[in-house]
mmCIF file of N, CA and C in Angstrom:
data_model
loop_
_atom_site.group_PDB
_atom_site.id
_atom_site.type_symbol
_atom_site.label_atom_id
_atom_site.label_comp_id
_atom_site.label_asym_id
_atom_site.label_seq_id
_atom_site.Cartn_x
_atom_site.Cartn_y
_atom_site.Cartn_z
ATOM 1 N N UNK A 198 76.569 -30.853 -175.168
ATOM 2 C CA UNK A 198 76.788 -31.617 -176.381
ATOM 3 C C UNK A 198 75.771 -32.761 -176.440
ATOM 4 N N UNK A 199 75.330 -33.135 -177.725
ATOM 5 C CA UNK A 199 74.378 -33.963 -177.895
ATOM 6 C C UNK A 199 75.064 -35.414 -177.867
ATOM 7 N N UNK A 200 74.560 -36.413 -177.291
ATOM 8 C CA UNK A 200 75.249 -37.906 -177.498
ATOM 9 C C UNK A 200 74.928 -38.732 -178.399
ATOM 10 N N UNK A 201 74.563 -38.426 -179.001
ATOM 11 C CA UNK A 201 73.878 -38.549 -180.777
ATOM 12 C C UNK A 201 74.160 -38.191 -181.579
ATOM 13 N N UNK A 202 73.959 -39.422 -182.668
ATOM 14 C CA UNK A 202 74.643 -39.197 -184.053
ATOM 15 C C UNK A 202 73.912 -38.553 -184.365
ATOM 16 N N UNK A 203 73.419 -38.218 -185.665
ATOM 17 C CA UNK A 203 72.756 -37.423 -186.273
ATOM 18 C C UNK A 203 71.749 -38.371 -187.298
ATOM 19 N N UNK A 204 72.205 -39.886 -187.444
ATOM 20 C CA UNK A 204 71.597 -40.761 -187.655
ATOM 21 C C UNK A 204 70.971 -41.548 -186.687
ATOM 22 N N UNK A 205 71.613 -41.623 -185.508
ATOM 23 C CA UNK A 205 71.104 -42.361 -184.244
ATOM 24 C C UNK A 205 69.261 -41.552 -183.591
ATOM 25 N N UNK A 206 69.937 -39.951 -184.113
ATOM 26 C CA UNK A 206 68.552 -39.180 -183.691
ATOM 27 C C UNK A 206 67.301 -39.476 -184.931
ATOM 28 N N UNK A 207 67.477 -39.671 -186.003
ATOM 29 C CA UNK A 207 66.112 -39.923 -186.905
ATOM 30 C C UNK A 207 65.124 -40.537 -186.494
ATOM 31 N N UNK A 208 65.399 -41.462 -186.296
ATOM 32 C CA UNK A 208 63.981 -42.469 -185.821
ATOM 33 C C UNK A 208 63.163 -41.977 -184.227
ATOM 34 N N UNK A 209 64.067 -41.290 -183.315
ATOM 35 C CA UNK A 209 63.340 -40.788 -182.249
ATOM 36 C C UNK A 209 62.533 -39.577 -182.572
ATOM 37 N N UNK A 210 63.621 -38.891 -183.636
ATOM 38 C CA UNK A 210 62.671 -37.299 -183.974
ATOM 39 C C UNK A 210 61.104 -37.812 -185.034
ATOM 40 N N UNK A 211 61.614 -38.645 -185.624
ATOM 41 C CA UNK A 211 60.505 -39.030 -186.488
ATOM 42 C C UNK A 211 58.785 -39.234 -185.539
ATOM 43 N N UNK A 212 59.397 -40.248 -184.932
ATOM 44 C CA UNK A 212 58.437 -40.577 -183.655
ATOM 45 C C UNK A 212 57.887 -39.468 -182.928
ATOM 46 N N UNK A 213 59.022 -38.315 -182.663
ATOM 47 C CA UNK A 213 58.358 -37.242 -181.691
ATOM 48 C C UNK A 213 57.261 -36.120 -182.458
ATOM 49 N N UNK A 214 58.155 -35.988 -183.793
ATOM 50 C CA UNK A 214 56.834 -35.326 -184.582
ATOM 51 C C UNK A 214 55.837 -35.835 -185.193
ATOM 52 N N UNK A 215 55.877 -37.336 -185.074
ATOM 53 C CA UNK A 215 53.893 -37.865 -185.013
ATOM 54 C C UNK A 215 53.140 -37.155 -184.212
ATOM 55 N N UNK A 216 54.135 -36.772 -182.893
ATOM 56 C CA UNK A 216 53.287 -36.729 -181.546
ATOM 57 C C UNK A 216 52.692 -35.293 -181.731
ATOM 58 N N UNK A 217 53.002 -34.137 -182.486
ATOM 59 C CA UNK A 217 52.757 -32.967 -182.590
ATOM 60 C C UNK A 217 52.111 -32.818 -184.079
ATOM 61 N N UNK A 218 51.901 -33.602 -184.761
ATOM 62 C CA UNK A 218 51.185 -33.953 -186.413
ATOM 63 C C UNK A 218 49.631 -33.508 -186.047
ATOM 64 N N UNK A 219 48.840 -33.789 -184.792
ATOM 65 C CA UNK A 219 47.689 -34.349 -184.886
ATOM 66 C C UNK A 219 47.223 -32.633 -184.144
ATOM 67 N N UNK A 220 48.478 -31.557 -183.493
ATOM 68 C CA UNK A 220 48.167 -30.399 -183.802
ATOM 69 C C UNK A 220 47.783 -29.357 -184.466
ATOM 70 N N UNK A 221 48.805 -29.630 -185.789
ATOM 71 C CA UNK A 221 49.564 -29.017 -186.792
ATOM 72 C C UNK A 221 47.998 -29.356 -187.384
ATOM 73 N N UNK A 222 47.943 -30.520 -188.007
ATOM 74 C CA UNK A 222 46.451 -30.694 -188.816
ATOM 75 C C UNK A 222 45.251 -30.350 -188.267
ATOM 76 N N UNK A 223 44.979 -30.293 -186.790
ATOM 77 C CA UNK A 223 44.045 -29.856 -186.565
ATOM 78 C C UNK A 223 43.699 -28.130 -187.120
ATOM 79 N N UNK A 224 44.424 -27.731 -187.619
ATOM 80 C CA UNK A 224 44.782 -26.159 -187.974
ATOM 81 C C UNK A 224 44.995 -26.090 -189.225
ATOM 82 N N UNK A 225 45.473 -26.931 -190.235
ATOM 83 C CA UNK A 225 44.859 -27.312 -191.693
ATOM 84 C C UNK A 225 47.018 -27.228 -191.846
ATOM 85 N N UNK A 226 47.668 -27.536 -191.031
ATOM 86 C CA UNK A 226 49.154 -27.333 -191.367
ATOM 87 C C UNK A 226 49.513 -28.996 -191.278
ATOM 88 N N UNK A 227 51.091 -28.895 -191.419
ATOM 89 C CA UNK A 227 51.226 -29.936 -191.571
ATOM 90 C C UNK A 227 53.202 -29.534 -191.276
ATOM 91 N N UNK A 228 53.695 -30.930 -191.529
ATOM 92 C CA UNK A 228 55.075 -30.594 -190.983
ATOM 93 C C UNK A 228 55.859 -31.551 -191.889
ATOM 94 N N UNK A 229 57.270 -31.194 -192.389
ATOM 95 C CA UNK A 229 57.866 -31.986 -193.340
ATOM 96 C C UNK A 229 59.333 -32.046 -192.783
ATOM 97 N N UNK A 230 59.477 -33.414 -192.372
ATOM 98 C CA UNK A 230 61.348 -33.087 -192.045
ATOM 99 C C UNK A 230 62.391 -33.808 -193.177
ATOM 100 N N UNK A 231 62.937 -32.314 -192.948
ATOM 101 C CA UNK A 231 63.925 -32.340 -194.296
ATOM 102 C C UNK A 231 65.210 -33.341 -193.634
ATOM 103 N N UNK A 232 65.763 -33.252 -192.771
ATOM 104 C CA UNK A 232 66.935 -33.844 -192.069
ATOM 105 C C UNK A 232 67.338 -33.368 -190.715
ATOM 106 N N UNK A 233 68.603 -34.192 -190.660
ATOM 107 C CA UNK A 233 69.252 -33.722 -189.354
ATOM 108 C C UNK A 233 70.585 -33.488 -189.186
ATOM 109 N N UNK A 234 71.084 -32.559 -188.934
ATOM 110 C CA UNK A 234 72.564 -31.995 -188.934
ATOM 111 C C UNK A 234 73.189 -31.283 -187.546
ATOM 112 N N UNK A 235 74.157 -32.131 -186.912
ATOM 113 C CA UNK A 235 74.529 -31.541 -185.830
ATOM 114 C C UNK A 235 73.762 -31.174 -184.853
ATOM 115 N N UNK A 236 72.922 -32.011 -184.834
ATOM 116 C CA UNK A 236 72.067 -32.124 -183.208
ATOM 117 C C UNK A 236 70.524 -30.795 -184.145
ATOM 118 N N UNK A 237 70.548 -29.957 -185.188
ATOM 119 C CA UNK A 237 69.729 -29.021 -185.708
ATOM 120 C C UNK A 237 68.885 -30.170 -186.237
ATOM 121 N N UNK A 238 67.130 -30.240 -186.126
ATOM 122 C CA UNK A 238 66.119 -30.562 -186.918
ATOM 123 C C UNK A 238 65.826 -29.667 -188.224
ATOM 124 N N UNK A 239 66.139 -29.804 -189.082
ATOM 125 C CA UNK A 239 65.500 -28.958 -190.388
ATOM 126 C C UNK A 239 64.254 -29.541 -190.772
ATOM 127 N N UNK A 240 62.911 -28.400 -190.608
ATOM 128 C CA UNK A 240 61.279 -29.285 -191.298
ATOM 129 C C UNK A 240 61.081 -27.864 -191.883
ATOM 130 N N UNK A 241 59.628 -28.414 -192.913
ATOM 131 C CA UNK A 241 59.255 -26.932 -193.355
ATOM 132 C C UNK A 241 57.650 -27.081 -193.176
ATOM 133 N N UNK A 242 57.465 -26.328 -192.804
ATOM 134 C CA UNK A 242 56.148 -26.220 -192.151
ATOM 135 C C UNK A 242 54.895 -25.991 -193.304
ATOM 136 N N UNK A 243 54.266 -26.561 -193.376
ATOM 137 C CA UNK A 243 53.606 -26.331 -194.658
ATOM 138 C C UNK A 243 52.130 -26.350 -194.591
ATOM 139 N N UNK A 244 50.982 -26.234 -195.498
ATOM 140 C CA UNK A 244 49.529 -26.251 -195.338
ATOM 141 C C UNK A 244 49.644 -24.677 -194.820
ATOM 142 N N UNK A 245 48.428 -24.457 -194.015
ATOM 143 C CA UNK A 245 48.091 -23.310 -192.791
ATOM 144 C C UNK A 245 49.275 -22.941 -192.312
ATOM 145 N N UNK A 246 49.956 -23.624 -191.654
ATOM 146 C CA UNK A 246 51.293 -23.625 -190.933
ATOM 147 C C UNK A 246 52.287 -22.633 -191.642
ATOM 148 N N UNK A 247 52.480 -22.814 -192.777
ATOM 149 C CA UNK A 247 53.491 -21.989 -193.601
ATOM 150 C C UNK A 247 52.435 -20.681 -193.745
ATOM 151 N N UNK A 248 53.794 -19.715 -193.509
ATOM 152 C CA UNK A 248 53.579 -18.052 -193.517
ATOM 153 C C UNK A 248 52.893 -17.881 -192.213
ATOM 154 N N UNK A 249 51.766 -18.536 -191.482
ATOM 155 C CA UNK A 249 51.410 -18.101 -190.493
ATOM 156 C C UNK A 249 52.024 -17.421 -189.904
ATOM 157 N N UNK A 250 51.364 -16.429 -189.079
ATOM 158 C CA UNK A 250 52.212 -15.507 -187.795
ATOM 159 C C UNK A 250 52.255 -16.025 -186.453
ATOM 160 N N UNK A 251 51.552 -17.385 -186.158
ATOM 161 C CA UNK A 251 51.867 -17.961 -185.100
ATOM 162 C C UNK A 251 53.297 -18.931 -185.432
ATOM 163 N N UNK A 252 53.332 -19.205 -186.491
ATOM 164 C CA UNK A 252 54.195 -20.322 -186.654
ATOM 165 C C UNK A 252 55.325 -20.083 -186.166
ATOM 166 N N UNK A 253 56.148 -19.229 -185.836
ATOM 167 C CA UNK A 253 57.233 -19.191 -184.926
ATOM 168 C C UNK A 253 57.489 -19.950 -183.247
ATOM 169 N N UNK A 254 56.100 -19.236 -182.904
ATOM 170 C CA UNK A 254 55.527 -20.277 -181.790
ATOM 171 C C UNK A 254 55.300 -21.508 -181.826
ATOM 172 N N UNK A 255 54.886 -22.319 -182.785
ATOM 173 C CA UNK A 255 54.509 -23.067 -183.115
ATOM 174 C C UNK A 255 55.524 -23.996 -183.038
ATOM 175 N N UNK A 256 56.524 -23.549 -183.753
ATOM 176 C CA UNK A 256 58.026 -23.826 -183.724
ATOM 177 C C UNK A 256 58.763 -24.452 -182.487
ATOM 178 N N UNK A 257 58.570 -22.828 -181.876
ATOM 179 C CA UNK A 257 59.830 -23.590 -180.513
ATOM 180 C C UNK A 257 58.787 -23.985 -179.591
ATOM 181 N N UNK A 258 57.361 -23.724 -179.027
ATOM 182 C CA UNK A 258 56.827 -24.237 -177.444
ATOM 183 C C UNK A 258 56.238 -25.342 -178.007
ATOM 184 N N UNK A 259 55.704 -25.651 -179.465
ATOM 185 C CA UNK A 259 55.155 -26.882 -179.848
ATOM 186 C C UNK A 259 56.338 -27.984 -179.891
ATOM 187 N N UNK A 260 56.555 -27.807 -181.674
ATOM 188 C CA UNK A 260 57.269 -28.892 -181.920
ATOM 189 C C UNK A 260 58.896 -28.895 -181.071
ATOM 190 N N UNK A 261 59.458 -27.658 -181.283
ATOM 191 C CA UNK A 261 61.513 -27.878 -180.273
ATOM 192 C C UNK A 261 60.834 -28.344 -179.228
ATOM 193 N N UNK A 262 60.049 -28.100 -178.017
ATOM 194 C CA UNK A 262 59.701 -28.465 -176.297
ATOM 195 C C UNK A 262 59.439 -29.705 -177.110
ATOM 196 N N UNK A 263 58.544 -30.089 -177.515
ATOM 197 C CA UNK A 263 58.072 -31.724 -177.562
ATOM 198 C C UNK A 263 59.638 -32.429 -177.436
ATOM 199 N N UNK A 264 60.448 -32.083 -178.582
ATOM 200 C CA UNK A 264 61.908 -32.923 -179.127
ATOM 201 C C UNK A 264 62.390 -33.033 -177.895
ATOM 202 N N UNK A 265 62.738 -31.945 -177.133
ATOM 203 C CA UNK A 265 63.236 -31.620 -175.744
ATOM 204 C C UNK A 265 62.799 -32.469 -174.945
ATOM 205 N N UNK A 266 61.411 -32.499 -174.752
ATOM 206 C CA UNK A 266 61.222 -33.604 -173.633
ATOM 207 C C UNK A 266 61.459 -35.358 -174.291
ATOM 208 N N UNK A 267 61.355 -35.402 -175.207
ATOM 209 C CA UNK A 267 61.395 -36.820 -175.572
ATOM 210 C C UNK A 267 62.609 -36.952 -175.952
ATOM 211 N N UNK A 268 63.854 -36.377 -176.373
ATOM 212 C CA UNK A 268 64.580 -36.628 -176.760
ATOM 213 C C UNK A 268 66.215 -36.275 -175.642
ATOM 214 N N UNK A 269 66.340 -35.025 -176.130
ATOM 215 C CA UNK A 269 67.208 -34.269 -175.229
ATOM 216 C C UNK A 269 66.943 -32.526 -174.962
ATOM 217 N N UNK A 270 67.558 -32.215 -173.886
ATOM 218 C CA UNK A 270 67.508 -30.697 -173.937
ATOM 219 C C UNK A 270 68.036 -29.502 -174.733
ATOM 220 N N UNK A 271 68.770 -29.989 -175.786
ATOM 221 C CA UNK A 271 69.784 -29.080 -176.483
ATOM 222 C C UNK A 271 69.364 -29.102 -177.721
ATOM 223 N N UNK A 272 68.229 -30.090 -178.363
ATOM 224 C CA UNK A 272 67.877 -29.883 -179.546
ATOM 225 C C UNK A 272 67.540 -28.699 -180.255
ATOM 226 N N UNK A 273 67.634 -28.412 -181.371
ATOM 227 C CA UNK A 273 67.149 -27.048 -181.941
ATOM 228 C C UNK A 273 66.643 -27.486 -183.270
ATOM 229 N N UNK A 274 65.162 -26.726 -183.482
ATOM 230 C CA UNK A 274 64.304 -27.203 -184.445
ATOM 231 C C UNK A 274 64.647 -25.743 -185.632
ATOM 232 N N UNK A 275 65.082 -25.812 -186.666
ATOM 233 C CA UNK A 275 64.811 -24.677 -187.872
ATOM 234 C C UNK A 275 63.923 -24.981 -189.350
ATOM 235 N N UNK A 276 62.977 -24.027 -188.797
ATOM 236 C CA UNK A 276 62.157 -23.972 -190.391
ATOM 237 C C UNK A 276 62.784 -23.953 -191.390
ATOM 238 N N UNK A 277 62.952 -24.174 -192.580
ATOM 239 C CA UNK A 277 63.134 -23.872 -193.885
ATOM 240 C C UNK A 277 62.003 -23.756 -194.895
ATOM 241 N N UNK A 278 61.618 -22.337 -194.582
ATOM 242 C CA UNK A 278 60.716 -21.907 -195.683
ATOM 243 C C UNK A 278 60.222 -22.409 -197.490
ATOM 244 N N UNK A 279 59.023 -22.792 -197.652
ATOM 245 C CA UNK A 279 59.352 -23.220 -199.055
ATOM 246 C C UNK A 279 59.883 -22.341 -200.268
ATOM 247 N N UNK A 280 60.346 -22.909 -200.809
ATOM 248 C CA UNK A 280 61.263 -22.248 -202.126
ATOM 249 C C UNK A 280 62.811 -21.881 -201.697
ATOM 250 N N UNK A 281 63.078 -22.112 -200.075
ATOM 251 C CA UNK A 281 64.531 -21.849 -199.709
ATOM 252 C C UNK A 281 64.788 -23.415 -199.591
ATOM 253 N N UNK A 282 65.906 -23.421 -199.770
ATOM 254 C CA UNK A 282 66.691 -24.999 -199.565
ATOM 255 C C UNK A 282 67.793 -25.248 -198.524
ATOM 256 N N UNK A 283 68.169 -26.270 -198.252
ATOM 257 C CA UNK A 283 69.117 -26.313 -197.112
ATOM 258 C C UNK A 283 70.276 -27.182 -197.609
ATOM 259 N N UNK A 284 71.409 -27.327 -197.536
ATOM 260 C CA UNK A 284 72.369 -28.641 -197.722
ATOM 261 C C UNK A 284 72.746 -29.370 -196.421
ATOM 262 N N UNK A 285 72.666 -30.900 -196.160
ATOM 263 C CA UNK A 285 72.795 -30.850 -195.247
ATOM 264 C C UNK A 285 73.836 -31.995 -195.154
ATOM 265 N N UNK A 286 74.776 -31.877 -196.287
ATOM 266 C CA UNK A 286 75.620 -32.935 -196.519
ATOM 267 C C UNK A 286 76.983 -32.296 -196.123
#
């Protein structure tokens, strides 16, 4: 179980995906976080990044491992594709 609110985690996840931004652009992508729900990161991956066939990878050994080490071990990162939406209320 995560020991975090789901507001308490914003500002650390925010911080952790600066740290993986300067990847993502080096590759013409880019990363958008939609929110946070129950310990789940929702971003949508966008530029290069979106549709790619690496981007799955990209996903969990880039950006989830980064969250993981800076944050906690149980985090879980999910894409939301553009034109799909999420509720996260």
């Amino acid at each position: 179980m995560i020991p975090f609110t789901d507001e308490e985690l914003l500002k650390p996840v925010s911080a952790s995906l600066q740290k993986v931004m300067p990847m993502l652009e080096k590759d013409g992508g880019g990363l958008d976080l939609l929110g946070i729900k129950n310990g789940k990161i929702y971003v949508r991956l966008t530029g290069h990044c979106h549709g790619c066939a690496a981007s799955g990878t990209t996903l969990k050994y880039g950006i989830e491992r980064q969250l993981k080490i800076d944050i906690h071990p149980e985090l879980e990162v999910i894409n939301i594709p553009m034109g799909e939406e999420v509720r996260l209320d």
